PDB file of C-alpha atoms in Angstrom:
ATOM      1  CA  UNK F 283       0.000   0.000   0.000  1.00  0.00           C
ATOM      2  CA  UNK F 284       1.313   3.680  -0.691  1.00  0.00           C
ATOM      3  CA  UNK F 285       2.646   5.551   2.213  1.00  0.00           C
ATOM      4  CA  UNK F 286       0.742   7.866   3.832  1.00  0.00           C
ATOM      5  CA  UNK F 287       1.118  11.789   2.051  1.00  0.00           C
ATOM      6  CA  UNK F 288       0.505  13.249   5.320  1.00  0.00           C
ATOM      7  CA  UNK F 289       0.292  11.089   9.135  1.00  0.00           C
ATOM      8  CA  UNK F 290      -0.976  13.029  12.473  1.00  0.00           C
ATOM      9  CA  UNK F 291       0.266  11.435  15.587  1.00  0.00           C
ATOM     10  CA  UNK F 292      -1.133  12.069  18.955  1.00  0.00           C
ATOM     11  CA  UNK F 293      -1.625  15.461  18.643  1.00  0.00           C
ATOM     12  CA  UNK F 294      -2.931  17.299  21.886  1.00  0.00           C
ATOM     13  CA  UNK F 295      -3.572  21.537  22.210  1.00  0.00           C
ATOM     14  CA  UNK F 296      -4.506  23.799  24.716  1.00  0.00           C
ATOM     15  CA  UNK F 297      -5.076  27.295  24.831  1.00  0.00           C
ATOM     16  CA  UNK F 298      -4.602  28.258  28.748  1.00  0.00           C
ATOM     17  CA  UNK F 299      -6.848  26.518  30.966  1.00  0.00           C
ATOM     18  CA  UNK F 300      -8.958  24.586  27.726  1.00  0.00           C
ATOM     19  CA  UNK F 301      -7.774  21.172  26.538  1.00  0.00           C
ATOM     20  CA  UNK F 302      -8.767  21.231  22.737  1.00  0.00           C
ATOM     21  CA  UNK F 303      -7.012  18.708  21.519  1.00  0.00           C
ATOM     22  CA  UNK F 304      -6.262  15.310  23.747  1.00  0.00           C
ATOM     23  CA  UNK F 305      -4.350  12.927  21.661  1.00  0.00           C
ATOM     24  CA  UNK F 306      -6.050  13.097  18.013  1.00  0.00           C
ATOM     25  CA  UNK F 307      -3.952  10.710  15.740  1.00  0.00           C
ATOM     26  CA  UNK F 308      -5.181   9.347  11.789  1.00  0.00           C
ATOM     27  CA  UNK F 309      -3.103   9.060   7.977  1.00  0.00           C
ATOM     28  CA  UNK F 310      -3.995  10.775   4.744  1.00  0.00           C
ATOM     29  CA  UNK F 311      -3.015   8.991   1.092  1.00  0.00           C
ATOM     30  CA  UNK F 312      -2.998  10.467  -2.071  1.00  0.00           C
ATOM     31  CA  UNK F 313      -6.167  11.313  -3.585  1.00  0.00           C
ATOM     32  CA  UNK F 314      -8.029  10.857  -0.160  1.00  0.00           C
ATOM     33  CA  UNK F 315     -10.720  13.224   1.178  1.00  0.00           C
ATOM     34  CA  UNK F 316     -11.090  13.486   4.794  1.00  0.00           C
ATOM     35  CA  UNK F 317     -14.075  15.030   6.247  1.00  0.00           C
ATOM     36  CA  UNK F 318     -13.926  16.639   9.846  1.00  0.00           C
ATOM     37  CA  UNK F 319     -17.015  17.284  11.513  1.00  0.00           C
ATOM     38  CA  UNK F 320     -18.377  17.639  14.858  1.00  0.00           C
ATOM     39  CA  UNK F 321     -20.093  20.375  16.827  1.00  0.00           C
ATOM     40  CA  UNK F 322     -18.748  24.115  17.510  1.00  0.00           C
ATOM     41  CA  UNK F 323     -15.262  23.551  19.991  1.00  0.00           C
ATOM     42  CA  UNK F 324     -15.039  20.152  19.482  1.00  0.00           C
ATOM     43  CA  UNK F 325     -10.948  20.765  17.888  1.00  0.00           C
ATOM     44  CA  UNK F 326     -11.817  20.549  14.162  1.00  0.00           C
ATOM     45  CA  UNK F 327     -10.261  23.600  13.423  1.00  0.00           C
ATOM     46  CA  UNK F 328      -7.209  23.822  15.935  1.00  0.00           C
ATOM     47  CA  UNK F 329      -6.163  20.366  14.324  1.00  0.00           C
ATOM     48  CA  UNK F 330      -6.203  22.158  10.935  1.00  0.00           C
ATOM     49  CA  UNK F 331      -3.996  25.320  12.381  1.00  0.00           C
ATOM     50  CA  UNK F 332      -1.959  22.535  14.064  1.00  0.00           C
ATOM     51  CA  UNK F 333      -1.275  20.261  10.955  1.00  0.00           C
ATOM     52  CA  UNK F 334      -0.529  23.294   9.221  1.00  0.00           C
ATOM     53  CA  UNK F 335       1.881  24.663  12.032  1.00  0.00           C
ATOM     54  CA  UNK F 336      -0.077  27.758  12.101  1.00  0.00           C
ATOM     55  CA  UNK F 337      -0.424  27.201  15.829  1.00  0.00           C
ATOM     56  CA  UNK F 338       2.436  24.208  16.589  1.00  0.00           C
ATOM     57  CA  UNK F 339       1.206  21.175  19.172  1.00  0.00           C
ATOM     58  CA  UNK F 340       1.991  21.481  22.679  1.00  0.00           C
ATOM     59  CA  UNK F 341       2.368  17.245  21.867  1.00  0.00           C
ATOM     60  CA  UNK F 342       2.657  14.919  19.316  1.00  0.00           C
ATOM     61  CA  UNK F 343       4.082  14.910  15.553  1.00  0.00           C
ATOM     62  CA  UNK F 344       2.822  15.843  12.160  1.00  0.00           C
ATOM     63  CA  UNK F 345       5.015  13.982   8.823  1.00  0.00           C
ATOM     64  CA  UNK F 346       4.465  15.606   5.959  1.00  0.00           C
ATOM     65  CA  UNK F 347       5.456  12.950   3.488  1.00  0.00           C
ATOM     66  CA  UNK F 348       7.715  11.286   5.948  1.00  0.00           C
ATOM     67  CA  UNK F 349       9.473  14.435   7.171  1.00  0.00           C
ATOM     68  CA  UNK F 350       8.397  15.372  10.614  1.00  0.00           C
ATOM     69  CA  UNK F 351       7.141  19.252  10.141  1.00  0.00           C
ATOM     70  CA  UNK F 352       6.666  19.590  14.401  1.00  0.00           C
ATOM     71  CA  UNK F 353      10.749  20.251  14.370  1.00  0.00           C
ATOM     72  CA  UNK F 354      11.459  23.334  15.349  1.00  0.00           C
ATOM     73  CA  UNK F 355      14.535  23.082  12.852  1.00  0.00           C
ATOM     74  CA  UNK F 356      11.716  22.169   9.795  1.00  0.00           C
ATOM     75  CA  UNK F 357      11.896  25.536   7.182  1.00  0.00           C
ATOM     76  CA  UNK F 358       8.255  26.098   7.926  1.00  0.00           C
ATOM     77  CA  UNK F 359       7.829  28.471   4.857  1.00  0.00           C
ATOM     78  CA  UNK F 360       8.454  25.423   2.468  1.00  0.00           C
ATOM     79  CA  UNK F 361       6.438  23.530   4.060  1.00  0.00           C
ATOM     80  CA  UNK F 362       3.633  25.926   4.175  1.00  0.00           C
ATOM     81  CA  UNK F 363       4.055  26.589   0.641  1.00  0.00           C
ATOM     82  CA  UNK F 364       3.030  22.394   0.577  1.00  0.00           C
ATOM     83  CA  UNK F 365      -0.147  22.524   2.507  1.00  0.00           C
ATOM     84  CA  UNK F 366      -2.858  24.579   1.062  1.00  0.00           C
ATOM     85  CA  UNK F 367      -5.378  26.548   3.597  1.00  0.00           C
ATOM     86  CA  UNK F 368      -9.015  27.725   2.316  1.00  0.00           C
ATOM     87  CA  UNK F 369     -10.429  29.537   5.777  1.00  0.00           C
ATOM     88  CA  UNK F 370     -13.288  30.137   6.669  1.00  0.00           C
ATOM     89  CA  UNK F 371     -13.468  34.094   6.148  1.00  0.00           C
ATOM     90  CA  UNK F 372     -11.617  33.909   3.084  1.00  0.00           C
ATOM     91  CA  UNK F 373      -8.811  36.041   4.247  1.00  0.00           C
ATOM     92  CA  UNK F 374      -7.938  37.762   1.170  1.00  0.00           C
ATOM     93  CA  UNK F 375      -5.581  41.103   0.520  1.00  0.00           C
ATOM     94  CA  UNK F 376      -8.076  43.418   0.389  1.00  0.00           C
ATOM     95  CA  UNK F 377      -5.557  46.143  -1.659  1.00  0.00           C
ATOM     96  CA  UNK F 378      -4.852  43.072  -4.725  1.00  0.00           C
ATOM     97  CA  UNK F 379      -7.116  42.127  -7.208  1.00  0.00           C
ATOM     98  CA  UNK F 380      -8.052  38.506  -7.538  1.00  0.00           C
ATOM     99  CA  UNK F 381      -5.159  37.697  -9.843  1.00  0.00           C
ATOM    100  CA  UNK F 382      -2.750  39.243  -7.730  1.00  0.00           C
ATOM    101  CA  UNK F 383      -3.848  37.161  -4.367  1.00  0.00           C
ATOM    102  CA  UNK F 384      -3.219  34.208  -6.825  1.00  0.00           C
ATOM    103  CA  UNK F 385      -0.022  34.886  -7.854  1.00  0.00           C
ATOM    104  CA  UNK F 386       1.707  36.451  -4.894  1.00  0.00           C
ATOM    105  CA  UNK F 387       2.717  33.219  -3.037  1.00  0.00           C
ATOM    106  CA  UNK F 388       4.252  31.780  -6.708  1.00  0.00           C
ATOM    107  CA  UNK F 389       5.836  35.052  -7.105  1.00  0.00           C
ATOM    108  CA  UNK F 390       7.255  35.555  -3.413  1.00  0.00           C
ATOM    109  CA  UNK F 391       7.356  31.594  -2.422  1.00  0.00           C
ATOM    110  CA  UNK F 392       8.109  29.595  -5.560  1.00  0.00           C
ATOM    111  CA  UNK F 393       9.983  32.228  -7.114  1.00  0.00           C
ATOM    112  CA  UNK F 394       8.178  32.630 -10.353  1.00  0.00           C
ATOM    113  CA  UNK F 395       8.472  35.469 -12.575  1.00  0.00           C
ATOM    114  CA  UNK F 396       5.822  37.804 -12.605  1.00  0.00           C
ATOM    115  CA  UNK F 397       4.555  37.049 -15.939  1.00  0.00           C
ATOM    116  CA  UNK F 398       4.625  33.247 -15.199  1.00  0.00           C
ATOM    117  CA  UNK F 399       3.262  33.792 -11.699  1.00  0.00           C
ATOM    118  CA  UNK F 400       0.225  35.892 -13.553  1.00  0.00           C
ATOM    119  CA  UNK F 401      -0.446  33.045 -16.439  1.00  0.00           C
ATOM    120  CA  UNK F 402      -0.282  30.181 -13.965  1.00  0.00           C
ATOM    121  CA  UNK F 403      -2.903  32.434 -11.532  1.00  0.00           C
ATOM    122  CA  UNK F 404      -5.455  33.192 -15.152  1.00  0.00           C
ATOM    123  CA  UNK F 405      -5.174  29.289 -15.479  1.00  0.00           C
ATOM    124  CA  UNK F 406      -6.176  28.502 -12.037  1.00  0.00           C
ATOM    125  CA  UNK F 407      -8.864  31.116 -11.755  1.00  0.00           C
ATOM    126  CA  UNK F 408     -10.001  29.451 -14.844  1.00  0.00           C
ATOM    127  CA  UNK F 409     -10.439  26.295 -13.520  1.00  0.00           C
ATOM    128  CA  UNK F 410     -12.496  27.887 -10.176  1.00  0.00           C
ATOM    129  CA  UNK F 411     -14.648  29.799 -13.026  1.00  0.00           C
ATOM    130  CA  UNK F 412     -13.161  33.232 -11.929  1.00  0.00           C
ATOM    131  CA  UNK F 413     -11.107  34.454 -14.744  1.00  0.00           C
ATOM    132  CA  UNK F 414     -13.648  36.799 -15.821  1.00  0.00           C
ATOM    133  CA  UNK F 415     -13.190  38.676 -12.092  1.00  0.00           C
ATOM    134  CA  UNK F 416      -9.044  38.408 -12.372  1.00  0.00           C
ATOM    135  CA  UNK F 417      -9.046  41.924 -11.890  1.00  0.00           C
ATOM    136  CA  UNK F 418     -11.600  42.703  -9.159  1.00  0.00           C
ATOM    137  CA  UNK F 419     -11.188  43.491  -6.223  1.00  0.00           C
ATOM    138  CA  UNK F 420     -12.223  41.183  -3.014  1.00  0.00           C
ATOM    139  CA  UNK F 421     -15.144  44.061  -2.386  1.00  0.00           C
ATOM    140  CA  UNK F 422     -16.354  43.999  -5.873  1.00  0.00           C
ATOM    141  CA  UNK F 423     -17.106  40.100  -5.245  1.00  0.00           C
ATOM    142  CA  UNK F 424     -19.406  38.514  -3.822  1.00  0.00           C
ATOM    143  CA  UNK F 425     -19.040  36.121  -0.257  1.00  0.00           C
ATOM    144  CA  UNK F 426     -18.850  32.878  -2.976  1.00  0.00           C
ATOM    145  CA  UNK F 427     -16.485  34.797  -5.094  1.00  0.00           C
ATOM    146  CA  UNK F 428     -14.151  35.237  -2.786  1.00  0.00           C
ATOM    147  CA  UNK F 429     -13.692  32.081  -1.527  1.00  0.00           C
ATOM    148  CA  UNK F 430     -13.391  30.333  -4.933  1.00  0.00           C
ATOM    149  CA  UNK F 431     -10.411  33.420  -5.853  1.00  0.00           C
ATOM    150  CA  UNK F 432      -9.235  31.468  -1.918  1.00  0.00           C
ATOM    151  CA  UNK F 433      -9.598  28.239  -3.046  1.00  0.00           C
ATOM    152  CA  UNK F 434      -7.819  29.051  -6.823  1.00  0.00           C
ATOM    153  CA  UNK F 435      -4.733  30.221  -4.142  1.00  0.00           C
ATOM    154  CA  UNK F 436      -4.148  27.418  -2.530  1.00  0.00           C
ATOM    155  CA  UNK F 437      -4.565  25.525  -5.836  1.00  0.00           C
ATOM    156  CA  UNK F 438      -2.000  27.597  -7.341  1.00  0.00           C
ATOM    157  CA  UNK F 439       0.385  26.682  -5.127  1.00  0.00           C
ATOM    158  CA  UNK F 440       0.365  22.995  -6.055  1.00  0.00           C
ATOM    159  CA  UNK F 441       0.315  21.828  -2.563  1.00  0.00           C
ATOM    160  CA  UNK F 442       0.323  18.342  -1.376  1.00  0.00           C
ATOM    161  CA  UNK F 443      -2.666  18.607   1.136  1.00  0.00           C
ATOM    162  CA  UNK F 444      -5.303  21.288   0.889  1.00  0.00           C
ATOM    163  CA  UNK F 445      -6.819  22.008   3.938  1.00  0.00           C
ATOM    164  CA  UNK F 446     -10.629  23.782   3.836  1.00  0.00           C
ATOM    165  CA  UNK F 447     -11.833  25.104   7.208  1.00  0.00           C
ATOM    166  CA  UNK F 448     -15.138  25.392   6.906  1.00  0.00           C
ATOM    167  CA  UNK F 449     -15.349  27.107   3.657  1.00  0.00           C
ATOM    168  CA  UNK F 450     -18.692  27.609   2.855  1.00  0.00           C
ATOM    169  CA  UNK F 451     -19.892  28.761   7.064  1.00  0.00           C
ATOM    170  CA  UNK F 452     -19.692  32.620   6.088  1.00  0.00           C
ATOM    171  CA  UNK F 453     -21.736  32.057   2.624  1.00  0.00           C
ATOM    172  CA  UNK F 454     -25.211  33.055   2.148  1.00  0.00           C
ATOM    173  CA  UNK F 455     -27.108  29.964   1.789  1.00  0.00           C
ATOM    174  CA  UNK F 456     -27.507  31.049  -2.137  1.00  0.00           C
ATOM    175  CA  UNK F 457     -23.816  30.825  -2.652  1.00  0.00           C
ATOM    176  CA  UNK F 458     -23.053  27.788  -0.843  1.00  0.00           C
ATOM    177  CA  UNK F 459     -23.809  25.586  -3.849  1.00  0.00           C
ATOM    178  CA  UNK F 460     -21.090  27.149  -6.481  1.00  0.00           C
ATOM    179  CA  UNK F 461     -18.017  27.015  -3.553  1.00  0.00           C
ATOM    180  CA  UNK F 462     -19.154  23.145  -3.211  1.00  0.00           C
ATOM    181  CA  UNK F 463     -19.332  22.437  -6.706  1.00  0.00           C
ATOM    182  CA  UNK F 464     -15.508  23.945  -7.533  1.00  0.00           C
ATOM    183  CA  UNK F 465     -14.697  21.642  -4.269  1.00  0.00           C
ATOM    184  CA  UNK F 466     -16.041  18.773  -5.809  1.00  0.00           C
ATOM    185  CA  UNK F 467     -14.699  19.305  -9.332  1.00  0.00           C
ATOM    186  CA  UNK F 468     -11.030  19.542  -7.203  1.00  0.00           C
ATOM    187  CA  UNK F 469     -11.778  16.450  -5.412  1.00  0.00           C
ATOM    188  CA  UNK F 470     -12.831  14.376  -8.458  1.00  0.00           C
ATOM    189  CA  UNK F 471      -9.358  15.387 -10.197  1.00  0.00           C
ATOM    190  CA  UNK F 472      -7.981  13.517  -7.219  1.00  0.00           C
ATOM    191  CA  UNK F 473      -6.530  16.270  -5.044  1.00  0.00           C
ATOM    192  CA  UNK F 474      -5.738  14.935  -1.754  1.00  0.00           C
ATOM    193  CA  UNK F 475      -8.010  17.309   0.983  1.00  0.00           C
ATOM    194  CA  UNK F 476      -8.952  17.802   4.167  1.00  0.00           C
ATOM    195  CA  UNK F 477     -12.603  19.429   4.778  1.00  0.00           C
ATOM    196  CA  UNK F 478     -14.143  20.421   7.949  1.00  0.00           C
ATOM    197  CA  UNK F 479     -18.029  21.165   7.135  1.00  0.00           C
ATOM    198  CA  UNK F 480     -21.254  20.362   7.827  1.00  0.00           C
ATOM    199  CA  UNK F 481     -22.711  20.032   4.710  1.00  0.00           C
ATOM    200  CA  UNK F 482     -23.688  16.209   4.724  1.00  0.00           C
ATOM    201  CA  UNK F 483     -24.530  16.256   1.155  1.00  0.00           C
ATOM    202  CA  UNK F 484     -20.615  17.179   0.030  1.00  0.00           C
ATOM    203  CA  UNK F 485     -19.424  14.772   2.512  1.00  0.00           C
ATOM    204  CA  UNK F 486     -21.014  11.466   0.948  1.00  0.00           C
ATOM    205  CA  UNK F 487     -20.075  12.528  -2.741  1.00  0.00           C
ATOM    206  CA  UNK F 488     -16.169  12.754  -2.056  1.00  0.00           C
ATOM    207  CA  UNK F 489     -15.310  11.321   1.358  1.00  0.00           C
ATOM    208  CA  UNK F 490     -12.915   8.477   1.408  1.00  0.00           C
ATOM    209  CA  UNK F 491     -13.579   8.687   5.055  1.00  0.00           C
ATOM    210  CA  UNK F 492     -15.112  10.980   7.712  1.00  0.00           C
ATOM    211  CA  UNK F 493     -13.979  11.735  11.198  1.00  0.00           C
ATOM    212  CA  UNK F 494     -16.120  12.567  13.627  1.00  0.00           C
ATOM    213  CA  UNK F 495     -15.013  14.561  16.665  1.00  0.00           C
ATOM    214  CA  UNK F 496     -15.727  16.005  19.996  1.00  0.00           C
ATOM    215  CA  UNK F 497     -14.381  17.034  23.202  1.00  0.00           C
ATOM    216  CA  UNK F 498     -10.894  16.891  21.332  1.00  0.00           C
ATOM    217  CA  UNK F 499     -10.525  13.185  20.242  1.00  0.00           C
ATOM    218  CA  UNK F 500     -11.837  11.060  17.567  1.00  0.00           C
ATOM    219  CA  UNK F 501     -15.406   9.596  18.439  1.00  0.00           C
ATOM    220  CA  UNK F 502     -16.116   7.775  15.482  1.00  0.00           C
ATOM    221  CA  UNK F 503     -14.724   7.282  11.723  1.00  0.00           C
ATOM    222  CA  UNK F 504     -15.460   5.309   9.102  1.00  0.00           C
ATOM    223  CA  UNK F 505     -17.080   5.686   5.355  1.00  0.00           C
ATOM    224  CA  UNK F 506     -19.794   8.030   4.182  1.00  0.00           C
ATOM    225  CA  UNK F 507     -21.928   5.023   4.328  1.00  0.00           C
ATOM    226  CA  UNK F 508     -21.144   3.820   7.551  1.00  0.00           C
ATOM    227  CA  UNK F 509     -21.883   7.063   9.282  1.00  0.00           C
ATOM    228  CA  UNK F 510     -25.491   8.046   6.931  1.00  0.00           C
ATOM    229  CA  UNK F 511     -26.465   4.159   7.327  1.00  0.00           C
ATOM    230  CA  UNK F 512     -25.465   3.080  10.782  1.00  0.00           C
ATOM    231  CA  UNK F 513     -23.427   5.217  13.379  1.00  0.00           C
ATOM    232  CA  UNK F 514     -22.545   3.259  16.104  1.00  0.00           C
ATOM    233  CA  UNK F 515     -22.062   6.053  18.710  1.00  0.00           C
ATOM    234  CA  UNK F 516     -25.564   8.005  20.006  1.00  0.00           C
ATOM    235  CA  UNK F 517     -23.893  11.157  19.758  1.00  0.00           C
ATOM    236  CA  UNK F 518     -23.155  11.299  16.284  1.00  0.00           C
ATOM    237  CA  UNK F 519     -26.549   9.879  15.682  1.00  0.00           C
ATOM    238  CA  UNK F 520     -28.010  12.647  17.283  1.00  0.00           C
ATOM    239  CA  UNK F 521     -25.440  15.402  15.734  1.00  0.00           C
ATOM    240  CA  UNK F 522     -26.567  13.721  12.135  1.00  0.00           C
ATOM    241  CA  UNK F 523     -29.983  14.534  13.505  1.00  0.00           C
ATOM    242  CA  UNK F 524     -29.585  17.686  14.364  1.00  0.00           C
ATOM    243  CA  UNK F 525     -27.687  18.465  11.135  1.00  0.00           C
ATOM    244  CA  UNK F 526     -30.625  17.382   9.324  1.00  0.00           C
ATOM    245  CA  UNK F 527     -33.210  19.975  11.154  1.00  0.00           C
ATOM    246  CA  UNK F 528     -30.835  22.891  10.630  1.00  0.00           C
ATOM    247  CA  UNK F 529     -29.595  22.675   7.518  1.00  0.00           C
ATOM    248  CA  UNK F 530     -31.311  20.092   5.100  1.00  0.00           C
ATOM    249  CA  UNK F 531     -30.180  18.506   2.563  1.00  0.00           C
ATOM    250  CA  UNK F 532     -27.615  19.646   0.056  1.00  0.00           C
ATOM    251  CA  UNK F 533     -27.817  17.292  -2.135  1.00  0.00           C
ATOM    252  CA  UNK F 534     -29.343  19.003  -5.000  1.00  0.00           C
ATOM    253  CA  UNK F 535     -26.390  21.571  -4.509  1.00  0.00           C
ATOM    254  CA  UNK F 536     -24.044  18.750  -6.289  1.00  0.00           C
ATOM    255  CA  UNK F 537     -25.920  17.474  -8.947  1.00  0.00           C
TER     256      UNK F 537
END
């Protein structure tokens, strides 16, 4: 069997007094999607900022194809430049156009030149359907916008492991659908991913495998089907539940 691309080992956080993260361990192979999910506090996002040494473990060891990237001797910037992040509130530079947040990391990371770094960026935003915005602004687009100009960055990038937390949380519920839809065209070309979301619907079209968690550990994992046909634990049966009042179905989103 391959090797894993990317293996978590034991990882625990705390911020102060609060234990977030108590010993949360799992691999990642090429091509895999992982779903996190689990309700509000429960670590799914710390574990992202952790794997991405955005905020370092207080314990335990993330290997980034085999090289462990918790050593404080690691060159974090390379690394970084290997794991892509989509957040949550898109987090773009307000003062670039969407071409220009695109390109920066090839330019100031990978070196390109700038008329490279701008053709590779068009090709990307292409492929997100936002080549026709390359030279908007973030406030001339909309919420969904924004985060597909996000998503195109991390693409650009090439990374090994792209890491989505919660991308679609701050949409309006209109906009949800075309942010899902460029995440599921990414995932069918076989990019390896992380997700945290709720949306249920995105989750059993791409998931190799989904993780559920709360109070900082793993609860429960196993295949879309496993969890939508027979959780074992009442908790996630009664998360599933309450996903289902809230929010619906999105299935129609990804058809």
């Amino acid at each position: 069997m391959d090797k894993p691309i990317l293996q978590v080992v034991d990882i625990w956080k705390s911020y102060e007094d609060l234990q977030v993260l108590k010993g949360v361990s799992f691999e990642l192979r090429e091509g895999e999607v992982k779903v996190l999910f689990g309700p509000s506090g429960s670590g799914k996002s710390t574990l992202l900022r952790c794997i991405n040494m955005l905020n370092p473990p207080d314990k335990g060891e993330v290997f980034l194809r085999g090289e462990n990237i918790t050593d404080p001797n690691v060159n974090i910037n390379a690394i970084r430049a290997k794991i892509g992040m989509v957040f949550q509130h898109f987090n773009l530079f307000a003062h670039l156009k969407a071409i220009d947040n695109v390109s920066i990391g090839l330019r100031r990371v990978k070196g390109f030149p700038k008329e490279e770094a701008r053709a590779k960026a068009l090709e990307v935003l292409q492929s997100v359907k936002m080549e026709d915005w390359a030279d908007h602004y973030p406030a001339e687009l909309s919420g969904g916008q924004q985060q597909r100009v996000g998503i195109a960055r991390a693409l650009a990038m090439d990374p090994d492991v792209i890491l989505f937390d919660e991308p679609t949380s701050a949409l309006d519920p209109e906009l949800i659908g075309e942010v899902l839809q460029v995440m599921l065209d990414i995932a069918k070309a076989g990019k390896t991913m992380i997700v945290v979301t709720h949306e249920m619907g995105f989750a059993k079209a791409v998931a190799s495998e989904m993780i559920f968690l709360g109070d900082g550990v793993i609860i429960e994992s196993g295949t879309p089907e496993h969890f939508f046909v027979s959780p074992k634990s009442e908790r996630v049966k009664n998360f599933l539940n309450q996903l289902d009042v809230l929010y619906g179905s999105h299935e129609k989103l990804l058809k």
